[in-house]
mmCIF file of C-alpha atoms in Angstrom:
data_model
loop_
_atom_site.group_PDB
_atom_site.id
_atom_site.type_symbol
_atom_site.label_atom_id
_atom_site.label_comp_id
_atom_site.label_asym_id
_atom_site.label_seq_id
_atom_site.Cartn_x
_atom_site.Cartn_y
_atom_site.Cartn_z
ATOM 1 C CA MET A 1 3.259 30.594 -2.971
ATOM 2 C CA ASN A 2 2.457 33.915 -1.288
ATOM 3 C CA ASN A 3 4.187 36.797 -3.133
ATOM 4 C CA ASP A 4 5.407 38.293 0.126
ATOM 5 C CA ILE A 5 7.179 35.043 1.033
ATOM 6 C CA LYS A 6 8.730 34.914 -2.448
ATOM 7 C CA GLU A 7 10.175 38.403 -2.051
ATOM 8 C CA ARG A 8 11.545 37.590 1.397
ATOM 9 C CA LEU A 9 13.230 34.448 0.069
ATOM 10 C CA LYS A 10 14.815 36.477 -2.733
ATOM 11 C CA SER A 11 16.189 39.008 -0.262
ATOM 12 C CA VAL A 12 17.607 36.320 2.033
ATOM 13 C CA CYS A 13 18.982 33.995 -0.653
ATOM 14 C CA THR A 14 21.179 36.157 -2.838
ATOM 15 C CA VAL A 15 22.045 34.351 -6.066
ATOM 16 C CA PRO A 16 25.657 34.919 -7.237
ATOM 17 C CA ASP A 17 26.353 35.967 -10.808
ATOM 18 C CA PRO A 18 26.668 32.898 -13.057
ATOM 19 C CA LYS A 19 30.087 32.055 -14.506
ATOM 20 C CA ARG A 20 30.454 30.365 -17.888
ATOM 21 C CA LYS A 21 26.695 29.795 -17.939
ATOM 22 C CA ASP A 22 26.370 29.694 -21.725
ATOM 23 C CA SER A 23 29.164 27.138 -22.222
ATOM 24 C CA PHE A 24 27.808 24.980 -19.407
ATOM 25 C CA LEU A 25 24.301 24.924 -20.870
ATOM 26 C CA LYS A 26 25.709 24.168 -24.303
ATOM 27 C CA ASP A 27 27.635 21.145 -22.985
ATOM 28 C CA HIS A 28 24.796 19.906 -20.783
ATOM 29 C CA ARG A 29 21.779 20.517 -22.948
ATOM 30 C CA LYS A 30 18.730 18.652 -21.640
ATOM 31 C CA LYS A 31 16.964 16.286 -23.961
ATOM 32 C CA GLU A 32 13.563 17.643 -24.864
ATOM 33 C CA ILE A 33 10.711 15.413 -23.707
ATOM 34 C CA SER A 34 7.265 15.543 -25.277
ATOM 35 C CA ILE A 35 4.039 15.229 -23.288
ATOM 36 C CA LYS A 36 3.528 11.762 -24.774
ATOM 37 C CA GLU A 37 6.981 10.636 -23.616
ATOM 38 C CA LEU A 38 6.387 12.114 -20.170
ATOM 39 C CA TYR A 39 3.135 10.156 -19.848
ATOM 40 C CA ILE A 40 4.906 6.950 -20.904
ATOM 41 C CA ILE A 41 7.720 7.560 -18.405
ATOM 42 C CA GLN A 42 5.301 8.204 -15.537
ATOM 43 C CA PHE A 43 3.200 5.193 -16.515
ATOM 44 C CA SER A 44 6.316 3.001 -16.272
ATOM 45 C CA TYR A 45 7.034 4.356 -12.768
ATOM 46 C CA ILE A 46 3.698 3.123 -11.429
ATOM 47 C CA GLU A 47 4.282 -0.107 -9.521
ATOM 48 C CA PRO A 48 3.198 -3.249 -11.449
ATOM 49 C CA VAL A 49 1.430 -4.497 -8.314
ATOM 50 C CA ILE A 50 -0.988 -1.545 -8.663
ATOM 51 C CA TRP A 51 -2.093 -2.726 -12.103
ATOM 52 C CA ILE A 52 -2.159 -6.375 -10.971
ATOM 53 C CA LEU A 53 -4.472 -5.543 -8.042
ATOM 54 C CA SER A 54 -6.686 -3.452 -10.325
ATOM 55 C CA ALA A 55 -6.831 -6.283 -12.879
ATOM 56 C CA VAL A 56 -7.746 -8.841 -10.189
ATOM 57 C CA ILE A 57 -10.553 -6.621 -8.870
ATOM 58 C CA VAL A 58 -11.903 -6.018 -12.374
ATOM 59 C CA ALA A 59 -11.736 -9.745 -13.194
ATOM 60 C CA VAL A 60 -13.698 -10.610 -10.026
ATOM 61 C CA LEU A 61 -16.298 -7.948 -10.797
ATOM 62 C CA LEU A 62 -16.644 -9.140 -14.394
ATOM 63 C CA VAL A 63 -17.273 -12.701 -13.201
ATOM 64 C CA ILE A 64 -19.904 -11.447 -10.743
ATOM 65 C CA SER A 65 -21.541 -9.300 -13.448
ATOM 66 C CA ILE A 66 -21.816 -12.283 -15.797
ATOM 67 C CA TYR A 67 -22.691 -15.115 -13.406
ATOM 68 C CA ALA A 68 -24.411 -13.331 -10.490
ATOM 69 C CA GLU A 69 -26.403 -10.474 -12.026
ATOM 70 C CA ARG A 70 -28.700 -10.284 -9.027
ATOM 71 C CA TYR A 71 -25.839 -9.149 -6.754
ATOM 72 C CA ALA A 72 -23.695 -7.437 -9.389
ATOM 73 C CA VAL A 73 -24.716 -3.819 -8.771
ATOM 74 C CA TRP A 74 -24.213 -3.587 -5.023
ATOM 75 C CA VAL A 75 -21.153 -5.875 -4.963
ATOM 76 C CA THR A 76 -19.480 -3.883 -7.754
ATOM 77 C CA SER A 77 -20.435 -0.636 -6.042
ATOM 78 C CA ALA A 78 -18.949 -1.881 -2.762
ATOM 79 C CA PHE A 79 -15.650 -2.728 -4.495
ATOM 80 C CA MET A 80 -15.211 0.779 -5.930
ATOM 81 C CA PRO A 81 -13.632 2.210 -2.731
ATOM 82 C CA VAL A 82 -10.817 -0.350 -3.014
ATOM 83 C CA LEU A 83 -10.105 0.704 -6.599
ATOM 84 C CA SER A 84 -10.138 4.341 -5.528
ATOM 85 C CA THR A 85 -7.745 3.729 -2.624
ATOM 86 C CA ILE A 86 -5.234 2.039 -4.936
ATOM 87 C CA ALA A 87 -5.115 5.163 -7.115
ATOM 88 C CA MET A 88 -4.997 7.653 -4.226
ATOM 89 C CA THR A 89 -2.133 5.966 -2.382
ATOM 90 C CA GLU A 90 -0.075 5.727 -5.580
ATOM 91 C CA ASN A 91 -0.685 9.396 -6.401
ATOM 92 C CA HIS A 92 0.530 10.467 -2.946
ATOM 93 C CA LYS A 93 3.415 7.999 -2.707
ATOM 94 C CA SER A 94 6.070 10.694 -2.283
ATOM 95 C CA GLU A 95 4.277 12.079 0.784
ATOM 96 C CA ILE A 96 3.536 8.660 2.256
ATOM 97 C CA TYR A 97 7.176 7.575 2.014
ATOM 98 C CA GLN A 98 8.453 11.080 2.888
ATOM 99 C CA MET A 99 10.352 11.616 -0.366
ATOM 100 C CA ASN A 100 9.345 15.272 -0.616
ATOM 101 C CA GLU A 101 12.866 16.710 -0.540
ATOM 102 C CA LEU A 102 14.008 14.383 -3.316
ATOM 103 C CA GLU A 103 10.995 15.338 -5.426
ATOM 104 C CA MET A 104 12.013 19.001 -5.121
ATOM 105 C CA SER A 105 15.233 18.315 -7.081
ATOM 106 C CA ALA A 106 13.431 16.609 -9.980
ATOM 107 C CA ARG A 107 13.475 18.094 -13.468
ATOM 108 C CA PHE A 108 9.697 18.405 -13.622
ATOM 109 C CA SER A 109 7.664 20.034 -10.869
ATOM 110 C CA ILE A 110 5.758 17.763 -8.523
ATOM 111 C CA LYS A 111 2.560 19.572 -9.594
ATOM 112 C CA THR A 112 3.105 18.404 -13.182
ATOM 113 C CA ILE A 113 3.877 14.824 -12.129
ATOM 114 C CA THR A 114 0.845 14.720 -9.820
ATOM 115 C CA MET A 115 -1.461 15.914 -12.597
ATOM 116 C CA ILE A 116 -0.059 13.345 -15.043
ATOM 117 C CA LYS A 117 -0.486 10.470 -12.569
ATOM 118 C CA MET A 118 -4.006 11.619 -11.714
ATOM 119 C CA SER A 119 -4.937 11.743 -15.397
ATOM 120 C CA ILE A 120 -3.446 8.263 -16.015
ATOM 121 C CA PHE A 121 -5.519 6.720 -13.244
ATOM 122 C CA GLY A 122 -8.515 8.823 -14.272
ATOM 123 C CA ILE A 123 -8.407 7.498 -17.846
ATOM 124 C CA VAL A 124 -7.831 3.847 -16.837
ATOM 125 C CA HIS A 125 -10.474 3.842 -14.103
ATOM 126 C CA SER A 126 -12.972 5.680 -16.335
ATOM 127 C CA ILE A 127 -12.613 2.885 -18.899
ATOM 128 C CA ILE A 128 -13.142 0.301 -16.132
ATOM 129 C CA LEU A 129 -16.210 2.091 -14.750
ATOM 130 C CA ILE A 130 -17.806 2.484 -18.182
ATOM 131 C CA MET A 131 -17.093 -1.159 -19.034
ATOM 132 C CA LEU A 132 -18.631 -2.406 -15.770
ATOM 133 C CA SER A 133 -21.685 -0.159 -16.150
ATOM 134 C CA LEU A 134 -22.278 -1.428 -19.699
ATOM 135 C CA LEU A 135 -22.153 -5.034 -18.464
ATOM 136 C CA SER A 136 -24.642 -4.341 -15.693
ATOM 137 C CA SER A 137 -28.192 -5.609 -15.957
ATOM 138 C CA LEU A 138 -29.441 -2.118 -15.058
ATOM 139 C CA ASN A 139 -29.522 0.986 -17.207
ATOM 140 C CA SER A 140 -25.921 1.975 -18.011
ATOM 141 C CA ILE A 141 -26.344 5.558 -16.753
ATOM 142 C CA TYR A 142 -27.826 4.303 -13.480
ATOM 143 C CA SER A 143 -24.994 1.806 -13.042
ATOM 144 C CA LEU A 144 -22.335 4.413 -13.778
ATOM 145 C CA VAL A 145 -23.746 6.723 -11.085
ATOM 146 C CA TYR A 146 -23.933 3.838 -8.578
ATOM 147 C CA LEU A 147 -20.251 3.089 -9.222
ATOM 148 C CA LEU A 148 -19.024 6.681 -9.290
ATOM 149 C CA VAL A 149 -20.556 7.717 -5.953
ATOM 150 C CA PRO A 150 -18.603 5.304 -3.684
ATOM 151 C CA TYR A 151 -15.482 5.797 -5.823
ATOM 152 C CA LEU A 152 -15.612 9.584 -5.379
ATOM 153 C CA ILE A 153 -16.547 9.399 -1.688
ATOM 154 C CA THR A 154 -13.455 7.294 -1.029
ATOM 155 C CA SER A 155 -11.243 9.475 -3.223
ATOM 156 C CA ASN A 156 -12.295 12.645 -1.429
ATOM 157 C CA THR A 157 -12.009 11.300 2.096
ATOM 158 C CA SER A 158 -8.661 9.641 1.304
ATOM 159 C CA SER A 159 -7.404 12.905 -0.195
ATOM 160 C CA ILE A 160 -8.261 14.727 3.035
ATOM 161 C CA LEU A 161 -6.490 12.053 5.094
ATOM 162 C CA LEU A 162 -3.374 12.161 2.902
ATOM 163 C CA ARG A 163 -3.283 15.938 3.087
ATOM 164 C CA HIS A 164 -3.319 16.038 6.894
ATOM 165 C CA TYR A 165 -1.314 12.933 7.808
ATOM 166 C CA HIS A 166 2.042 11.654 6.552
ATOM 167 C CA GLY A 167 4.124 8.492 6.708
ATOM 168 C CA LYS A 168 3.278 4.869 6.056
ATOM 169 C CA SER A 169 0.695 4.821 8.855
ATOM 170 C CA VAL A 170 -1.681 6.880 6.682
ATOM 171 C CA LEU A 171 -1.963 3.832 4.391
ATOM 172 C CA LEU A 172 -3.871 2.067 7.162
ATOM 173 C CA GLY A 173 -6.166 5.073 7.420
ATOM 174 C CA CYS A 174 -6.895 4.953 3.676
ATOM 175 C CA LEU A 175 -7.529 1.211 3.796
ATOM 176 C CA ALA A 176 -9.819 1.659 6.808
ATOM 177 C CA ASN A 177 -11.606 4.449 4.954
ATOM 178 C CA SER A 178 -12.278 2.248 1.904
ATOM 179 C CA PHE A 179 -13.410 -0.605 4.186
ATOM 180 C CA ILE A 180 -15.862 1.680 6.013
ATOM 181 C CA VAL A 181 -17.364 3.023 2.765
ATOM 182 C CA SER A 182 -17.693 -0.524 1.395
ATOM 183 C CA MET A 183 -19.305 -1.829 4.585
ATOM 184 C CA VAL A 184 -21.738 1.098 4.781
ATOM 185 C CA LEU A 185 -22.866 0.349 1.208
ATOM 186 C CA PHE A 186 -23.122 -3.353 2.015
ATOM 187 C CA VAL A 187 -25.233 -2.751 5.125
ATOM 188 C CA LEU A 188 -27.471 -0.191 3.418
ATOM 189 C CA SER A 189 -28.077 -2.488 0.447
ATOM 190 C CA LYS A 190 -29.087 -5.272 2.842
ATOM 191 C CA LYS A 191 -31.302 -3.016 4.964
ATOM 192 C CA SER A 192 -33.012 -1.276 2.063
ATOM 193 C CA HIS A 193 -33.971 -3.098 -1.100
ATOM 194 C CA HIS A 194 -34.834 0.264 -2.680
ATOM 195 C CA LEU A 195 -31.314 1.695 -2.423
ATOM 196 C CA TYR A 196 -30.611 1.001 -6.098
ATOM 197 C CA SER A 197 -34.145 1.663 -7.320
ATOM 198 C CA ALA A 198 -35.365 4.417 -9.649
ATOM 199 C CA VAL A 199 -37.023 6.145 -6.661
ATOM 200 C CA MET A 200 -33.662 6.662 -4.936
ATOM 201 C CA PHE A 201 -31.744 7.559 -8.100
ATOM 202 C CA PRO A 202 -32.239 11.376 -7.777
ATOM 203 C CA TYR A 203 -30.583 11.202 -4.341
ATOM 204 C CA TRP A 204 -27.640 9.346 -5.854
ATOM 205 C CA VAL A 205 -27.327 12.094 -8.476
ATOM 206 C CA VAL A 206 -27.318 14.789 -5.769
ATOM 207 C CA VAL A 207 -24.566 12.969 -3.866
ATOM 208 C CA LEU A 208 -22.630 12.521 -7.121
ATOM 209 C CA VAL A 209 -22.745 16.251 -7.880
ATOM 210 C CA LEU A 210 -21.628 17.083 -4.325
ATOM 211 C CA MET A 211 -18.760 14.601 -4.564
ATOM 212 C CA LEU A 212 -17.675 16.007 -7.934
ATOM 213 C CA LEU A 213 -17.594 19.534 -6.490
ATOM 214 C CA LEU A 214 -15.692 18.311 -3.443
ATOM 215 C CA GLY A 215 -13.308 16.436 -5.748
ATOM 216 C CA ILE A 216 -12.576 19.610 -7.743
ATOM 217 C CA TRP A 217 -11.937 21.481 -4.493
ATOM 218 C CA ASN A 218 -9.627 18.710 -3.235
ATOM 219 C CA ILE A 219 -7.622 18.760 -6.485
ATOM 220 C CA PHE A 220 -7.281 22.548 -6.273
ATOM 221 C CA ILE A 221 -6.142 22.420 -2.630
ATOM 222 C CA SER A 222 -3.697 19.570 -3.308
ATOM 223 C CA LEU A 223 -2.103 21.372 -6.272
ATOM 224 C CA LYS A 224 -1.953 24.634 -4.333
ATOM 225 C CA ARG A 225 -0.277 22.791 -1.487
ATOM 226 C CA THR A 226 2.341 21.227 -3.764
ATOM 227 C CA GLU A 227 3.020 24.690 -5.183
ATOM 228 C CA CYS A 228 3.553 26.148 -1.718
ATOM 229 C CA PHE A 229 5.737 23.384 -0.349
ATOM 230 C CA TYR A 230 7.548 21.981 -3.365
ATOM 231 C CA GLY A 231 7.173 24.073 -6.478
ATOM 232 C CA PHE A 232 7.779 27.605 -5.171
ATOM 233 C CA GLY A 233 5.191 28.801 -7.654
ATOM 234 C CA ASN A 234 6.774 27.230 -10.745
#
């Protein structure tokens, strides 16, 4: 938060001197929670349907990778936006369902919770992406890039949507976004048989680097925004 705004808030909101603070804190001592416990708690708060949908998508992609190798790369690549949308909507659930004020009263800052959720999905989806790329008939590095590009494109565009629009209606926007990215990949793969060839790979790498940079910028802006609106700099 801007330092000038902080000082103005302090001048307007005068805090009274605490009474019996020490005895109160002694009687209501908070239980210390380790980082490991915090991760476990946040993992348990993620809706089971999120993991079920992710598992179904992965199962379908595994079947395609094993029994339809010819179509595995572009079909798997086209499914990545759906996987990305699942993670993005869960990460921004408090904004979508307008629970911001309630989040402000939580013990841990919303910035901390957001980072933990992002890292949980990042770890799980990284494992999925690596597993699918290893099962691909193509070079594993090539496959990983082909999967990461649509995933990151969807993540970045969904992040921008979620940052500018609120309420449940933004879910439709995120779903439409993932559908558009998937359909564009589908159409391009049908129009050009060289899309996933070695000749086009450098272009994929360029797009990947751009998407990674945009992703870092989006994370920075999102965390800065949560600090301004919810965390008051804590």
